[in-house]
Coordinates of N, CA and C in Angstrom, one line a residue:
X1 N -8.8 10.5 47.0 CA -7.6 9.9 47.5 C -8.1 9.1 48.8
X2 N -7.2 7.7 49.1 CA -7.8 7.4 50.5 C -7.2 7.7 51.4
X3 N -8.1 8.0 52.2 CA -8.1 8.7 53.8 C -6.7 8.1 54.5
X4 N -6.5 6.7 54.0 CA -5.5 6.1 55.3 C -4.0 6.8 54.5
X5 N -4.0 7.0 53.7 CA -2.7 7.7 53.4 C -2.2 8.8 53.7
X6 N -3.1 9.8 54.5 CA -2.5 11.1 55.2 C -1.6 10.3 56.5
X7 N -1.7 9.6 56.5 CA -1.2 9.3 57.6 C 0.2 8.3 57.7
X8 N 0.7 7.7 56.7 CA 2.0 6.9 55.8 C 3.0 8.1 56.0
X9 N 4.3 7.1 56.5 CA 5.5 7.8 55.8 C 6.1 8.2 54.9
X10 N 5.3 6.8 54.1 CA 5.8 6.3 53.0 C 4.3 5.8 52.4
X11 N 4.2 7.1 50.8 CA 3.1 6.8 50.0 C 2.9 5.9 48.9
X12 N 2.6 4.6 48.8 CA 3.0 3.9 47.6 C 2.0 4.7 46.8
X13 N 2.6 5.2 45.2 CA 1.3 6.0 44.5 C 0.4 4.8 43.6
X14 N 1.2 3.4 43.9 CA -0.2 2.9 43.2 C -1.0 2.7 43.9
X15 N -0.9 2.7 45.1 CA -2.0 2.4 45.9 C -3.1 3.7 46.6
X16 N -2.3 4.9 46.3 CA -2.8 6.0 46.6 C -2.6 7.2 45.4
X17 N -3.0 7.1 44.8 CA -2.9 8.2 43.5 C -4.2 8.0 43.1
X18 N -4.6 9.3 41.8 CA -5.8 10.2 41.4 C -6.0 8.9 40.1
X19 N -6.2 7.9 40.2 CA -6.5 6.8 39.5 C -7.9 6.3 38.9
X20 N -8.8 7.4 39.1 CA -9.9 7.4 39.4 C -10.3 8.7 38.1
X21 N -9.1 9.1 37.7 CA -9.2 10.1 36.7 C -8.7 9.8 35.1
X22 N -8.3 8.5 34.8 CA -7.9 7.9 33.9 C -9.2 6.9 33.5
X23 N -9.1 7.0 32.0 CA -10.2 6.4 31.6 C -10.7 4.5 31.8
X24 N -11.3 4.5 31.8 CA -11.5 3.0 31.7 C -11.3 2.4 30.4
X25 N -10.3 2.1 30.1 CA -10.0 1.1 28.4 C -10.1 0.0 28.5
X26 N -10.3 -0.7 29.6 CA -11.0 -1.8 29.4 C -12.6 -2.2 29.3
X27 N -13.0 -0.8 29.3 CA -14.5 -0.6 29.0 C -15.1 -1.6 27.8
X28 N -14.3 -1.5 26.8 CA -14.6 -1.9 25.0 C -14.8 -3.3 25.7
X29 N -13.6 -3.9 25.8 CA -13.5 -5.8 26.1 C -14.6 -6.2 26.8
X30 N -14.6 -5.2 28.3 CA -15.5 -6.0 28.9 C -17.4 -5.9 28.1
X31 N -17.4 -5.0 27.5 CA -18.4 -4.6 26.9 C -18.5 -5.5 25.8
X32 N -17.6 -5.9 25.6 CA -17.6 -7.1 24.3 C -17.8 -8.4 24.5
X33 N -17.2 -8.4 25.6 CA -17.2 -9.9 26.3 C -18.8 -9.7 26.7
X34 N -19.3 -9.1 27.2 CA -20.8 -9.1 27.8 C -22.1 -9.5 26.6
X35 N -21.4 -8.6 25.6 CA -22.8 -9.2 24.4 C -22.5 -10.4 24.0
X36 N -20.8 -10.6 23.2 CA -20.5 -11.9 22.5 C -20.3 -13.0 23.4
X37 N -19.6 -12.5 24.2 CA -19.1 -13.7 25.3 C -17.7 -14.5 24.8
X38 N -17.8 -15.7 25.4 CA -16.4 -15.8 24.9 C -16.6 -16.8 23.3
X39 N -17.3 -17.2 23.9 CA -18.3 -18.4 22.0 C -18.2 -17.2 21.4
X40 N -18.4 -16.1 21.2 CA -18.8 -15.4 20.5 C -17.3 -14.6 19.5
X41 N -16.4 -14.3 20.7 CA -15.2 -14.0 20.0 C -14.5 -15.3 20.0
X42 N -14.5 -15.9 20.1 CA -13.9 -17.7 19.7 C -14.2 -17.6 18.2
X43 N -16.1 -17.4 18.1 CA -16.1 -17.4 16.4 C -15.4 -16.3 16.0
X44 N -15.7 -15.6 16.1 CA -15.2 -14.0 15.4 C -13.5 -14.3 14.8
X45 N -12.9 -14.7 16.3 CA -11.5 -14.8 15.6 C -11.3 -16.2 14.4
X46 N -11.9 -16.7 14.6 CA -11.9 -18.1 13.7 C -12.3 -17.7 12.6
X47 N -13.2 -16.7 12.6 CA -13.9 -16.1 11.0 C -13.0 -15.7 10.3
X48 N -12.3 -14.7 10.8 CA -11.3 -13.5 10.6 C -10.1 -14.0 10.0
X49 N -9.7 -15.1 11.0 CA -8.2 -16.3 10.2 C -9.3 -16.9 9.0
X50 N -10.0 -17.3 8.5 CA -10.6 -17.9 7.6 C -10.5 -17.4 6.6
X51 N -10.8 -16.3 6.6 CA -10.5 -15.0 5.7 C -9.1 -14.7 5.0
X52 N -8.6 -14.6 6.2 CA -7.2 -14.7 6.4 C -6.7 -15.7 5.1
X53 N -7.1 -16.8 5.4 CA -6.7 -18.0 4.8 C -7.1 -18.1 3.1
X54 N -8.6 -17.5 2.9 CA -8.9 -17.3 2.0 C -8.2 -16.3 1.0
X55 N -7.7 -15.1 1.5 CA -6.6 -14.4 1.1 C -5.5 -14.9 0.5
X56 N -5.6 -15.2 1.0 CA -3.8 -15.9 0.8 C -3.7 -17.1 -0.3
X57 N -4.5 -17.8 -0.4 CA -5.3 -18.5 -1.5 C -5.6 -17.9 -3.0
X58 N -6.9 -17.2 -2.4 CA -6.7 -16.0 -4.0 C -5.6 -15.3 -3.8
X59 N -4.9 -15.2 -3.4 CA -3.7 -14.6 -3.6 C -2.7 -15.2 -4.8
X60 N -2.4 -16.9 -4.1 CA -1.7 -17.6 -4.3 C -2.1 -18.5 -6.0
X61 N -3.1 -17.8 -6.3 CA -3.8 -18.3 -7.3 C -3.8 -18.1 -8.6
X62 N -3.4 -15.8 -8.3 CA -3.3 -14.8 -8.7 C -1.6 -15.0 -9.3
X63 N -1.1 -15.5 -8.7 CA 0.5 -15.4 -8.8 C 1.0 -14.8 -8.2
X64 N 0.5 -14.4 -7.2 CA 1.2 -13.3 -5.7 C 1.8 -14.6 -5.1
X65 N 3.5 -13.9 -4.2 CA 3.9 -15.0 -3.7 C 3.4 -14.7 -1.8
X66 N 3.6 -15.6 -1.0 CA 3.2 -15.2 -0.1 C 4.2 -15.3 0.9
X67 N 4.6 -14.0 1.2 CA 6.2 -13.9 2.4 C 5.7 -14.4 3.9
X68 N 4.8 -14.3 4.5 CA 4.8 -14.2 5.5 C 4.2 -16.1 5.7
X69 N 4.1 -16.1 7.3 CA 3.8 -17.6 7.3 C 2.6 -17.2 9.4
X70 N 1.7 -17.2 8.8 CA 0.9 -16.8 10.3 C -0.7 -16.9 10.2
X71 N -0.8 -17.9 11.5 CA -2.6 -17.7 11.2 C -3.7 -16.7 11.2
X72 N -3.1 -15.5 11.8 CA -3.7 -14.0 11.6 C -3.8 -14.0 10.2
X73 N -4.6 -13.1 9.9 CA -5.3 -12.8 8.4 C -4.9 -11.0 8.3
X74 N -3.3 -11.4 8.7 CA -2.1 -10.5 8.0 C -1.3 -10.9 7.2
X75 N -1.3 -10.6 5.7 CA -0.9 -11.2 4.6 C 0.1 -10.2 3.6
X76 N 1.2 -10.7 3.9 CA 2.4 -10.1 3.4 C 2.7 -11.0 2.1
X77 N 2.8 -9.8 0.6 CA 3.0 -10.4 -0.5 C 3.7 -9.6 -1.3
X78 N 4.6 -10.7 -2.4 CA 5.2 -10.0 -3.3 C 4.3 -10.6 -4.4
X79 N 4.3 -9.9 -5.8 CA 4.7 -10.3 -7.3 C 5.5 -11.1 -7.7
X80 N 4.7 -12.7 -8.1 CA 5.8 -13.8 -8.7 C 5.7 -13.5 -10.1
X81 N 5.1 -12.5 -10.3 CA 4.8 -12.6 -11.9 C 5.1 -11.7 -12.7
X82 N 6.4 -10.9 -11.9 CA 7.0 -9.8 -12.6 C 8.3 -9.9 -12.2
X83 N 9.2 -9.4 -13.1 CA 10.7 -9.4 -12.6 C 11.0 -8.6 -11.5
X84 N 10.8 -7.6 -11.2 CA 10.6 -6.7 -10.6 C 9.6 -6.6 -9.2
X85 N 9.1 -8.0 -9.5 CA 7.9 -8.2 -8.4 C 7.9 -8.0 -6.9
X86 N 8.9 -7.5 -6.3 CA 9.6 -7.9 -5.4 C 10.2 -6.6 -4.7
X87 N 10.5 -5.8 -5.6 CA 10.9 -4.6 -5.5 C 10.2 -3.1 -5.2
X88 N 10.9 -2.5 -4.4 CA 10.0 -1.3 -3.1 C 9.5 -0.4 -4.3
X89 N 9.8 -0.1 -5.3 CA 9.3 0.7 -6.2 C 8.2 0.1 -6.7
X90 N 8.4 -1.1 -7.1 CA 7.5 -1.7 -8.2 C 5.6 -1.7 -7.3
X91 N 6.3 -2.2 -6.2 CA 5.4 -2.0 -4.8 C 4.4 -1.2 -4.8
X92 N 5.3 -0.5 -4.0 CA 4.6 1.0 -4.2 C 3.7 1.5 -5.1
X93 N 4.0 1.0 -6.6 CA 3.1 1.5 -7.6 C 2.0 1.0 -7.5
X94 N 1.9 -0.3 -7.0 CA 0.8 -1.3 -6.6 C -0.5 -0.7 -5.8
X95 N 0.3 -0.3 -4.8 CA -0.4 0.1 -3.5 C -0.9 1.6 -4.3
X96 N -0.7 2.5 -4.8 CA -0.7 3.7 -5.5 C -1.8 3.4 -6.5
X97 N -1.6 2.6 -7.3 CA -2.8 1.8 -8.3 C -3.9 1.4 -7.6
X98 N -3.7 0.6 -6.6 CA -5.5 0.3 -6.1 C -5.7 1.4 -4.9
X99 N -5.5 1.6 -4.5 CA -5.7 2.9 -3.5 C -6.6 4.1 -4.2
X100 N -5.7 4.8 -5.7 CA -6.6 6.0 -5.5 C -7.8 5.4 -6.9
X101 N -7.4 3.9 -7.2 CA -9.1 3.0 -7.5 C -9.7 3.4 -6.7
X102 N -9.7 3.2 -5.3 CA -10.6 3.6 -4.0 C -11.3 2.3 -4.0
X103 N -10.9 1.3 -4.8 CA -11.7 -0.3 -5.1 C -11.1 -0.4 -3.3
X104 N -10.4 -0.5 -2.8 CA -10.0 -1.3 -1.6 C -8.3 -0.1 -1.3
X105 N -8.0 -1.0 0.0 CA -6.7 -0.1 0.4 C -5.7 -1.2 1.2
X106 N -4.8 -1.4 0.8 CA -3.6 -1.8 1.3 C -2.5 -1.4 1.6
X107 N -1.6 -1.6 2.2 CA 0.0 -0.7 2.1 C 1.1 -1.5 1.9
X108 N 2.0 -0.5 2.1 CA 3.5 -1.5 1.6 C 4.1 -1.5 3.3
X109 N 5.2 -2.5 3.3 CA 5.7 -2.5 4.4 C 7.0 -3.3 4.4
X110 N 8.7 -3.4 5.6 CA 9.5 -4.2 4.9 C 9.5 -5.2 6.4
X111 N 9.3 -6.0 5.5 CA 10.0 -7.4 6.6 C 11.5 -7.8 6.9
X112 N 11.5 -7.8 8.0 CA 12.8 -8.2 8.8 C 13.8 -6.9 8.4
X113 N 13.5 -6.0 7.8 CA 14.6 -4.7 7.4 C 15.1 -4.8 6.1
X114 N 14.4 -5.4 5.5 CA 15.3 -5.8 4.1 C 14.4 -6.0 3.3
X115 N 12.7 -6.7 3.8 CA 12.2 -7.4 1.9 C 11.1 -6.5 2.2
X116 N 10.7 -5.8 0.9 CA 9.8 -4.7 1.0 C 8.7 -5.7 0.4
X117 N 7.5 -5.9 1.0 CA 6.0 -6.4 0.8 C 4.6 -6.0 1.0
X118 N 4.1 -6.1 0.1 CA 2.3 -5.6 -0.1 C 2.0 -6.1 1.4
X119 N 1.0 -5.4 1.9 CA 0.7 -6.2 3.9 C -1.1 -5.8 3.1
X120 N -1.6 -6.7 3.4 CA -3.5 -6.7 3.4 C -3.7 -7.3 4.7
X121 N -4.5 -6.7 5.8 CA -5.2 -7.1 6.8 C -6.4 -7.1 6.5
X122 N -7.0 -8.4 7.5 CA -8.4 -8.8 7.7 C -8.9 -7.7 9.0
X123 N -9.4 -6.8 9.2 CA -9.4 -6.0 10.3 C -11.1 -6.0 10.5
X124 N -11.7 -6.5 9.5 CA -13.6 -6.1 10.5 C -13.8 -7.4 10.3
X125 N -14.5 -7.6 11.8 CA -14.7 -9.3 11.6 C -16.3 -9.2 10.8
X126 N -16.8 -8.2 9.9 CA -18.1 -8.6 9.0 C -17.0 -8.9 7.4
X127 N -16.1 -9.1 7.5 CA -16.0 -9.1 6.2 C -16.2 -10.8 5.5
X128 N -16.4 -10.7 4.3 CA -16.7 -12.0 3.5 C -15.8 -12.4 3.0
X129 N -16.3 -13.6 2.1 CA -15.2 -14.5 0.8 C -15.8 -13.4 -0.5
X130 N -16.9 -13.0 -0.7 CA -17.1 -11.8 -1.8 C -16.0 -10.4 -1.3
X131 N -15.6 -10.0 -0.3 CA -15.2 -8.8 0.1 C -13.1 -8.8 0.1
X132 N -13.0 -10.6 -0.1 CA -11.6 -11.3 0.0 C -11.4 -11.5 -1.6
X133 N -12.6 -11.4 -2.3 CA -12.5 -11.8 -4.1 C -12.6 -10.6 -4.6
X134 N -13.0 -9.4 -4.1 CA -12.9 -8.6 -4.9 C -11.8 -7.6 -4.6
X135 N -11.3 -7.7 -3.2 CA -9.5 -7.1 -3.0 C -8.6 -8.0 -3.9
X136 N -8.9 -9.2 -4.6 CA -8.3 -10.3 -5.4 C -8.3 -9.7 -6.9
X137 N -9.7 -9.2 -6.8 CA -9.8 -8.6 -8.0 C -8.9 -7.2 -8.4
X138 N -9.4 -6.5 -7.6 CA -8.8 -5.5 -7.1 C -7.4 -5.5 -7.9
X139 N -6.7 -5.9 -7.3 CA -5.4 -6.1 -7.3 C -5.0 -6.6 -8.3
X140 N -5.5 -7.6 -8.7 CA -5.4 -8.3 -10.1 C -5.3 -6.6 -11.5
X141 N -6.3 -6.0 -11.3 CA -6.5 -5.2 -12.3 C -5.3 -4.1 -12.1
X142 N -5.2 -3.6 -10.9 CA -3.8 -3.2 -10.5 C -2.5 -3.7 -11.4
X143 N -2.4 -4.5 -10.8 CA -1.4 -4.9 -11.7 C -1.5 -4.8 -12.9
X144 N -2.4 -5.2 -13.7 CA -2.8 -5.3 -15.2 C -2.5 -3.7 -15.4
X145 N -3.1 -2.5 -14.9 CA -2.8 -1.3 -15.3 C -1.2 -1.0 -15.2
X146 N -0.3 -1.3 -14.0 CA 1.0 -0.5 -13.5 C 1.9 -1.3 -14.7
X147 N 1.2 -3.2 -14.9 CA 2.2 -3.6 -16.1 C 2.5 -3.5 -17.8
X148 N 1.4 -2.5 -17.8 CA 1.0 -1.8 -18.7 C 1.7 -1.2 -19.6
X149 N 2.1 -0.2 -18.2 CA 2.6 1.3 -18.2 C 4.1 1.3 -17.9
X150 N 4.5 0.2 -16.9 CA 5.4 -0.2 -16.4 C 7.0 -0.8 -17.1

């Protein structure tokens, strides 16, 4: 604690509190900023929307429609190619089909409180256009099995 505060009538605790006992979480950034720099996460995030973008493409290709509208390489989708495409059940089976494939992993989620959609994030900036074609694939065969059965 500092010294000059035994002596206040009035302790402000951000200025004088055990602050020195909480971790540093800005440790990661600054540690990140130090190897990449800022060129470095400039590319990274620019790769990552690329991807992004690539997604959404094979997505769009596939017959997935694509609900969301954002340059993050978070990608909110329904099924144009089922009546049913659209719907939290049908969904769900989706996500349940390629998941315990163990090919890849995505979830379901509902937008604005109402439209229930497939969500695939871009989340490691090593991933590829092979690693974006075969969650395409992925998913493709998903479907082909749940419409099967379905």
């Amino acid at each position: 604690m500092p010294r000059d505060a035994a002596g206040l009538e009035v302790t402000d605790p951000y200025q004088h509190s055990m602050q020195w006992s909480r971790r540093f979480i800005g440790l990661k950034v600054f540690l990140s900023l130090a190897v990449a720099g800022w060129e470095g996460f400039e590319e990274t995030v620019r790769h990552m929307t690329a991807m992004g973008a690539h997604l959404k493409a094979a997505l769009q290709a596939d017959g997935w429609r694509i609900e969301n509208d954002t340059p993050l390489p978070v990608v909110c989708f329904t099924d144009a190619t089922h009546p049913e495409g659209a719907t939290k059940a049908y969904l769900e089976a989706i996500v349940r089909e390629l998941v315990t494939s163990g090919r890849a992993w995505i979830s379901s989620t509902v937008l604005g409180g109402v439209q229930p959609v497939l969500r695939a994030c871009i989340t490691n900036y090593r991933t590829q256009a092979s690693d974006v074609e075969a969650l395409a694939a992925a998913l493709r065969e998903a479907r082909a099995r749940l419409v099967s059965s379905y």
